[in-house]
Amino acid sequence: MSTVPEDIDTPEIMIDHDVLRRNIDRMARTVQAKGLGLRPHVKTHKIPEIAALQLAAGAVGLTVATIGEAEVFVEHGARDVFIAYPLWIGPRQAERLRRLAATARIAVGTDSVEAVETMAASLGDAAGRIEVLVEIDSGHHRSGIGPAAAVEVARAADRAGLHVTGVFTFPGHSYAPGMPTTAVGQEQEALREASELLAAAGFDVTRVSGGSTPTATLTEATAATEVRPGVYVFGDAQQLELGRCAAEDIALTIAATVVSRHEGDDVVPRRVVLDAGSKIVGGDRHAWATGFGRLLDHPQARITALSEHHATVVWPGDGELPALGQRLRVVPNHVCVAVNLVDAVSVLSGGKVVDRWRVAARGRNK
Amino acid sequence: MSTVPEDIDTPEIMIDHDVLRRNIDRMARTVQAKGLGLRPHVKTHKIPEIAALQLAAGAVGLTVATIGEAEVFVEHGARDVFIAYPLWIGPRQAERLRRLAATARIAVGTDSVEAVETMAASLGDAAGRIEVLVEIDSGHHRSGIGPAAAVEVARAADRAGLHVTGVFTFPGHSYAPGMPTTAVGQEQEALREASELLAAAGFDVTRVSGGSTPTATLTEATAATEVRPGVYVFGDAQQLELGRCAAEDIALTIAATVVSRHEGDDVVPRRVVLDAGSKIVGGDRHAWATGFGRLLDHPQARITALSEHHATVVWPGDGELPALGQRLRVVPNHVCVAVNLVDAVSVLSGGKVVDRWRVAARGRNK
């Protein structure tokens, strides 16, 4: 029996509403039980209906990556949004932030004196209406600075008239085997040190924001006030292979059809080709990943190559290759980039399509 | 002086119209001089305005990857379209092919008896209006079959009432250092053998279709009737690193802003972070690539990591790091997946924005 409903044409992103609800409720309960706020990162799904479920489950607000994402979610009713990104705010961006701040509580990230001075100059008399959190590098070495440097940036922001409320970090180095525990330790130490230094410098530190899906449930309220996991709503092959979710927690799959089938020989590998390529699965692949995603119902199969519209799937030695025309469910490696490739998703419950949701913030890169 | 016009907000895809025209004309002249037809793959750009330039320069028709792409380009005036993909055609897909064939010459790919029998059954009395090209595996080992097996598929298609007109292949293994020459040799040998076997079996072989950007200009009219390069219109970091285009041939770049800057120390690398991540650059990276794309004006810099909205760029030892707020041009590794991430692109000429083109076939995955 196919697990892809007959009325779905492939390739198509399918969301299991029952699993989604369970994931949302479980994370909300776990985080709330620790005394932490949950501020989910909605760049993962970009779908207002899912944000509404997260807020109904008790989320304290939303996290986004861009002003454009903030605009979409505020338009759909969000009233407390953190743009967790070191924004460079010129006059055109400032005008958009001003409009957002007229209807919602808006916080933004920063990690340099230059950025806060430019932002404040662009915002003019609206500067005090924007909250600023300084980004700390807790070991990922992307954006963010050390705790001592963060005090200098906070002072510059304060001098420039911005409203400094705390610090944040993203422990991106937790996305590797064996790393979540190490990363959360570094994350918590960096957040504690930075918030203590800021408090000692006279700042009223009300927001200490951490977290990622691998580390959110490991974070303690002694180190942070809130966490910002995103991927947990759907799960993906990366979280599966890191052991941070189980197969039954996967809420998003890509329905695909076997379009080419090869028993293989001494020269060519034994494989099938699916019609879901990198233009719907996304091409992300960490060095430690077993392939370019997984098949939900065939854990032993390996996606060895991904072209724009082809997934090449190698089957284990003695298992029968699926038939031509058979429909399979692909789990993307990184679900955030997969959702961003489609305009809408099919929502399933009990194996049937019950709704269709628009990916309202798709492509809002700025 | 910034090479990004002041009126562009980042991140944004920019197309240099002058370089684009030169690339289109050069490939058209080179291929036509060999006596080959040029049938450009428009999945690269998905933009009707660019397809119109290619047709005006003498292209014999267009190549697409999906029925949805064919629909967009036929709607915009294309009258000869090859869907170079082993389609699995059920009743809903057949209805769409029928509608396409009412206004355009439509050819599709196949590589199995099952697929042609299912397609013919779904098409019913419209089967004879669809041209079929059998896909040959010339060494890429994705979809496609051997020349002898191709004759069996062609016979099955003919029996089922489809119109078999030839063969095609995609030498995808040409996308690696030193491989274009080897791959084009295998490609031409496979196409020759397959078309000779088909002719010997009584088929009127009028289409022998090969090519990719690395091999198109190496293909000879003795082995093929047409080639299907796509990337050549823009160039990208992969073609640059393979030596298949020069920096001055790059027609598409992503305007990005330096949002985070770090001189580095013993622990953290010396780097800048740009606001163009995998959600606009695309995450494709071959093992042989030097990074996740290049900076057009700073060939020595390396994009060592790409998150959804961050590109981490490591600068060589003694070069001065660009300033915060500086705007740079990123060349994506694989341009086809970058264009598919945006709804529209800015068109530049003489360093100024002169037009804006909609990516009309973005996301048309089925």
Tab-separated table of C-alpha atoms in Angstrom, chain B residues 27 31 34 36 169-175 179-185 187-188 210-220 227-229 239 244:
chain	number	residue	atom	x	y	z
B	27	MET	CA	27.258	29.610	-27.841
B	31	VAL	CA	27.208	25.354	-32.087
B	34	LYS	CA	29.459	22.876	-36.263
B	36	LEU	CA	24.424	21.283	-34.709
B	169	THR	CA	21.813	11.558	-23.119
B	170	PHE	CA	23.137	13.805	-20.378
B	171	PRO	CA	26.888	13.531	-19.731
B	172	GLY	CA	26.594	14.719	-16.137
B	173	HIS	CA	29.939	13.186	-15.279
B	174	SER	CA	31.506	16.026	-17.281
B	175	TYR	CA	31.030	18.303	-14.217
B	179	MET	CA	36.342	15.250	-17.225
B	180	PRO	CA	34.742	17.267	-20.076
B	181	THR	CA	36.923	15.673	-22.769
B	182	THR	CA	36.523	12.116	-21.449
B	183	ALA	CA	32.789	12.585	-20.945
B	184	VAL	CA	32.155	14.020	-24.402
B	185	GLY	CA	33.966	11.035	-25.927
B	187	GLU	CA	28.686	10.696	-24.823
B	188	GLN	CA	29.341	10.714	-28.562
B	210	GLY	CA	23.389	15.508	-26.282
B	211	GLY	CA	25.288	18.121	-24.473
B	212	SER	CA	25.774	20.024	-21.302
B	213	THR	CA	27.586	23.304	-20.762
B	214	PRO	CA	30.973	21.609	-20.205
B	215	THR	CA	30.640	19.449	-23.371
B	216	ALA	CA	28.372	21.369	-25.779
B	217	THR	CA	31.171	23.085	-27.673
B	218	LEU	CA	33.133	19.805	-27.876
B	219	THR	CA	30.288	17.828	-29.486
B	220	GLU	CA	30.461	17.067	-33.215
B	227	VAL	CA	22.978	19.953	-27.911
B	228	ARG	CA	21.222	21.119	-24.733
B	229	PRO	CA	23.538	23.313	-22.624
B	239	GLN	CA	32.121	26.358	-14.659
B	244	ARG	CA	34.685	26.243	-18.863
